[in-house]
PDB file of C-alpha atoms in Angstrom:
ATOM      1  CA  GLN E   1       1.397  -2.426 -22.129  1.00  0.00           C
ATOM      2  CA  LYS E   2       1.194  -6.066 -21.179  1.00  0.00           C
ATOM      3  CA  LEU E   3       0.196  -6.979 -17.654  1.00  0.00           C
ATOM      4  CA  HIS E   4       1.763 -10.464 -17.750  1.00  0.00           C
ATOM      5  CA  LEU E   5      -0.852 -12.205 -15.627  1.00  0.00           C
ATOM      6  CA  VAL E   6      -0.779 -15.999 -15.850  1.00  0.00           C
ATOM      7  CA  SER E   7      -3.999 -16.844 -17.678  1.00  0.00           C
ATOM      8  CA  SER E   8      -4.365 -20.345 -16.211  1.00  0.00           C
ATOM      9  CA  LEU E   9      -4.340 -19.036 -12.632  1.00  0.00           C
ATOM     10  CA  GLY E  10      -6.957 -17.132 -10.695  1.00  0.00           C
ATOM     11  CA  VAL E  11      -6.260 -13.588  -9.545  1.00  0.00           C
ATOM     12  CA  GLU E  12      -5.336 -14.576  -5.980  1.00  0.00           C
ATOM     13  CA  ASP E  13      -3.062 -17.337  -7.277  1.00  0.00           C
ATOM     14  CA  ASN E  14      -1.314 -14.802  -9.547  1.00  0.00           C
ATOM     15  CA  LEU E  15      -0.491 -12.757  -6.446  1.00  0.00           C
ATOM     16  CA  VAL E  16       0.619 -15.778  -4.434  1.00  0.00           C
ATOM     17  CA  LEU E  17       2.806 -16.807  -7.388  1.00  0.00           C
ATOM     18  CA  ALA E  18       4.639 -13.473  -7.096  1.00  0.00           C
ATOM     19  CA  GLN E  19       5.369 -14.290  -3.450  1.00  0.00           C
ATOM     20  CA  TYR E  20       6.542 -17.791  -4.349  1.00  0.00           C
ATOM     21  CA  LEU E  21       8.848 -16.544  -7.116  1.00  0.00           C
ATOM     22  CA  ALA E  22      10.378 -14.041  -4.677  1.00  0.00           C
ATOM     23  CA  GLY E  23      11.113 -16.864  -2.232  1.00  0.00           C
ATOM     24  CA  LEU E  24       8.565 -15.537   0.263  1.00  0.00           C
ATOM     25  CA  PRO E  25       5.884 -17.437   2.151  1.00  0.00           C
ATOM     26  CA  GLN E  26       2.613 -17.586   0.270  1.00  0.00           C
ATOM     27  CA  ASP E  27       0.271 -15.342   2.258  1.00  0.00           C
ATOM     28  CA  ARG E  28      -3.285 -15.523   0.943  1.00  0.00           C
ATOM     29  CA  ALA E  29      -4.491 -13.100   3.618  1.00  0.00           C
ATOM     30  CA  ARG E  30      -2.051 -10.508   2.224  1.00  0.00           C
ATOM     31  CA  ALA E  31      -3.329 -11.209  -1.308  1.00  0.00           C
ATOM     32  CA  ARG E  32      -6.919 -10.677  -0.178  1.00  0.00           C
ATOM     33  CA  GLU E  33      -5.874  -7.491   1.665  1.00  0.00           C
ATOM     34  CA  VAL E  34      -4.414  -5.820  -1.422  1.00  0.00           C
ATOM     35  CA  LEU E  35      -7.262  -7.033  -3.634  1.00  0.00           C
ATOM     36  CA  GLY E  36      -9.747  -5.581  -1.150  1.00  0.00           C
ATOM     37  CA  ALA E  37      -7.932  -2.239  -1.170  1.00  0.00           C
ATOM     38  CA  LEU E  38      -8.471  -2.113  -4.935  1.00  0.00           C
ATOM     39  CA  GLY E  39     -12.134  -3.099  -4.892  1.00  0.00           C
ATOM     40  CA  LEU E  40     -11.376  -6.599  -6.178  1.00  0.00           C
ATOM     41  CA  ALA E  41     -12.148  -8.696  -3.085  1.00  0.00           C
ATOM     42  CA  ASP E  42     -14.803 -10.630  -5.001  1.00  0.00           C
ATOM     43  CA  ARG E  43     -12.513 -11.417  -7.970  1.00  0.00           C
ATOM     44  CA  GLY E  44      -9.875 -13.556  -6.239  1.00  0.00           C
ATOM     45  CA  GLN E  45     -10.920 -16.758  -7.996  1.00  0.00           C
ATOM     46  CA  SER E  46     -11.507 -15.146 -11.407  1.00  0.00           C
ATOM     47  CA  ARG E  47      -9.120 -15.870 -14.256  1.00  0.00           C
ATOM     48  CA  PRO E  48      -7.489 -12.870 -15.983  1.00  0.00           C
ATOM     49  CA  ALA E  49      -9.622 -13.419 -19.122  1.00  0.00           C
ATOM     50  CA  GLU E  50     -12.753 -12.899 -17.004  1.00  0.00           C
ATOM     51  CA  LEU E  51     -11.631  -9.421 -15.917  1.00  0.00           C
ATOM     52  CA  SER E  52     -12.116  -6.092 -17.609  1.00  0.00           C
ATOM     53  CA  HIS E  53      -8.895  -4.386 -18.674  1.00  0.00           C
ATOM     54  CA  GLY E  54      -9.239  -1.960 -15.768  1.00  0.00           C
ATOM     55  CA  GLN E  55      -9.664  -4.832 -13.283  1.00  0.00           C
ATOM     56  CA  ALA E  56      -6.632  -6.626 -14.724  1.00  0.00           C
ATOM     57  CA  GLN E  57      -4.638  -3.411 -14.444  1.00  0.00           C
ATOM     58  CA  ARG E  58      -5.587  -3.161 -10.756  1.00  0.00           C
ATOM     59  CA  VAL E  59      -4.458  -6.776 -10.249  1.00  0.00           C
ATOM     60  CA  ALA E  60      -1.094  -5.777 -11.734  1.00  0.00           C
ATOM     61  CA  VAL E  61      -0.908  -2.936  -9.189  1.00  0.00           C
ATOM     62  CA  ALA E  62      -1.704  -5.441  -6.421  1.00  0.00           C
ATOM     63  CA  ARG E  63       1.083  -7.700  -7.687  1.00  0.00           C
ATOM     64  CA  ALA E  64       3.507  -4.754  -7.630  1.00  0.00           C
ATOM     65  CA  VAL E  65       2.988  -4.244  -3.886  1.00  0.00           C
ATOM     66  CA  ILE E  66       2.221  -7.771  -2.643  1.00  0.00           C
ATOM     67  CA  ASN E  67       5.842  -8.438  -1.601  1.00  0.00           C
ATOM     68  CA  ARG E  68       6.328  -5.097   0.159  1.00  0.00           C
ATOM     69  CA  PRO E  69       9.214  -4.035  -2.101  1.00  0.00           C
ATOM     70  CA  GLY E  70      11.725  -1.330  -1.236  1.00  0.00           C
ATOM     71  CA  LEU E  71      11.286   0.220  -4.686  1.00  0.00           C
ATOM     72  CA  ILE E  72       8.009   0.428  -6.590  1.00  0.00           C
ATOM     73  CA  LEU E  73       8.255   1.333 -10.284  1.00  0.00           C
ATOM     74  CA  ALA E  74       4.855   2.053 -11.797  1.00  0.00           C
ATOM     75  CA  ASP E  75       4.565   2.750 -15.529  1.00  0.00           C
ATOM     76  CA  GLU E  76       1.184   4.337 -16.311  1.00  0.00           C
ATOM     77  CA  PRO E  77      -0.572   2.425 -13.502  1.00  0.00           C
ATOM     78  CA  THR E  78      -3.883   4.265 -13.997  1.00  0.00           C
ATOM     79  CA  SER E  79      -4.112   4.777 -17.753  1.00  0.00           C
ATOM     80  CA  ASN E  80      -7.291   2.693 -18.188  1.00  0.00           C
ATOM     81  CA  LEU E  81      -8.958   3.372 -14.851  1.00  0.00           C
ATOM     82  CA  ASP E  82     -11.943   5.558 -14.052  1.00  0.00           C
ATOM     83  CA  ASP E  83     -11.560   8.253 -11.388  1.00  0.00           C
ATOM     84  CA  ALA E  84     -12.645   6.108  -8.437  1.00  0.00           C
ATOM     85  CA  HIS E  85     -10.375   3.192  -9.336  1.00  0.00           C
ATOM     86  CA  CYS E  86      -7.526   5.564 -10.159  1.00  0.00           C
ATOM     87  CA  ALA E  87      -7.781   6.987  -6.651  1.00  0.00           C
ATOM     88  CA  GLN E  88      -7.804   3.468  -5.152  1.00  0.00           C
ATOM     89  CA  ALA E  89      -4.716   2.438  -7.119  1.00  0.00           C
ATOM     90  CA  ILE E  90      -2.730   5.543  -6.216  1.00  0.00           C
ATOM     91  CA  GLU E  91      -3.790   5.338  -2.563  1.00  0.00           C
ATOM     92  CA  LEU E  92      -2.613   1.715  -2.436  1.00  0.00           C
ATOM     93  CA  LEU E  93       0.720   2.536  -4.082  1.00  0.00           C
ATOM     94  CA  GLU E  94       1.265   5.493  -1.735  1.00  0.00           C
ATOM     95  CA  SER E  95       0.197   3.660   1.416  1.00  0.00           C
ATOM     96  CA  GLN E  96       2.268   0.568   0.625  1.00  0.00           C
ATOM     97  CA  ALA E  97       5.319   2.695  -0.155  1.00  0.00           C
ATOM     98  CA  ALA E  98       4.881   4.539   3.153  1.00  0.00           C
ATOM     99  CA  ALA E  99       4.307   1.326   5.122  1.00  0.00           C
ATOM    100  CA  CYS E 100       7.420  -0.314   3.675  1.00  0.00           C
ATOM    101  CA  GLY E 101       9.596   2.786   3.575  1.00  0.00           C
ATOM    102  CA  ALA E 102       9.763   2.231  -0.171  1.00  0.00           C
ATOM    103  CA  THR E 103      10.557   4.669  -2.919  1.00  0.00           C
ATOM    104  CA  LEU E 104       7.657   5.088  -5.347  1.00  0.00           C
ATOM    105  CA  VAL E 105       8.502   6.115  -8.908  1.00  0.00           C
ATOM    106  CA  VAL E 106       5.571   6.674 -11.260  1.00  0.00           C
ATOM    107  CA  ALA E 107       5.852   7.384 -14.976  1.00  0.00           C
ATOM    108  CA  THR E 108       2.577   8.903 -16.136  1.00  0.00           C
ATOM    109  CA  HIS E 109       0.754  11.350 -18.359  1.00  0.00           C
ATOM    110  CA  ASP E 110      -2.285  11.130 -16.073  1.00  0.00           C
ATOM    111  CA  GLN E 111      -2.976  14.505 -14.452  1.00  0.00           C
ATOM    112  CA  ARG E 112      -4.972  12.754 -11.711  1.00  0.00           C
ATOM    113  CA  VAL E 113      -1.755  11.031 -10.639  1.00  0.00           C
ATOM    114  CA  LYS E 114       0.596  13.926 -11.285  1.00  0.00           C
ATOM    115  CA  SER E 115      -1.432  16.201  -9.018  1.00  0.00           C
ATOM    116  CA  ARG E 116      -0.733  13.841  -6.093  1.00  0.00           C
ATOM    117  CA  MET E 117       3.010  13.488  -6.609  1.00  0.00           C
ATOM    118  CA  PRO E 118       5.058  15.954  -4.525  1.00  0.00           C
ATOM    119  CA  ASN E 119       8.265  15.518  -6.529  1.00  0.00           C
ATOM    120  CA  GLN E 120       8.046  15.616 -10.310  1.00  0.00           C
ATOM    121  CA  PHE E 121      10.680  15.381 -12.986  1.00  0.00           C
ATOM    122  CA  PRO E 122       9.150  16.223 -16.387  1.00  0.00           C
ATOM    123  CA  LEU E 123      10.836  14.554 -19.320  1.00  0.00           C
ATOM    124  CA  GLY E 124      10.889  16.390 -22.628  1.00  0.00           C
ATOM    125  CA  ALA E 125      11.371  15.040 -26.099  1.00  0.00           C
ATOM    126  CA  VAL E 126      14.920  13.932 -26.797  1.00  0.00           C
ATOM    127  CA  ARG E 127      16.409  15.615 -29.857  1.00  0.00           C
TER     128      ARG E 127
END
């Protein structure tokens, strides 16, 4: 799974770019807020290549919520995260969805995530 972070930009600039592309005001305080919620407050100026895969994955989660969308689609958002960072990522997704009145849809095999989702729709193999 590719995270599609712009390698020539720092982490904070990647988030502000998402706001710009959505036609929203660039709000660096909002970028720092979501980075802080994911334990990445000190990585705002780092380039994607300077991050671990888990850190880059958390930046992608931050980018997913930066614009306060009405629908959040998360495909395996915690697959490479340890337990503590998994909890941070899911808490951010849940809290941002609640704050925005958004629908949160998560596709996952991760039992840590599944145990927190009240509504589940298991998908079997298609034959």
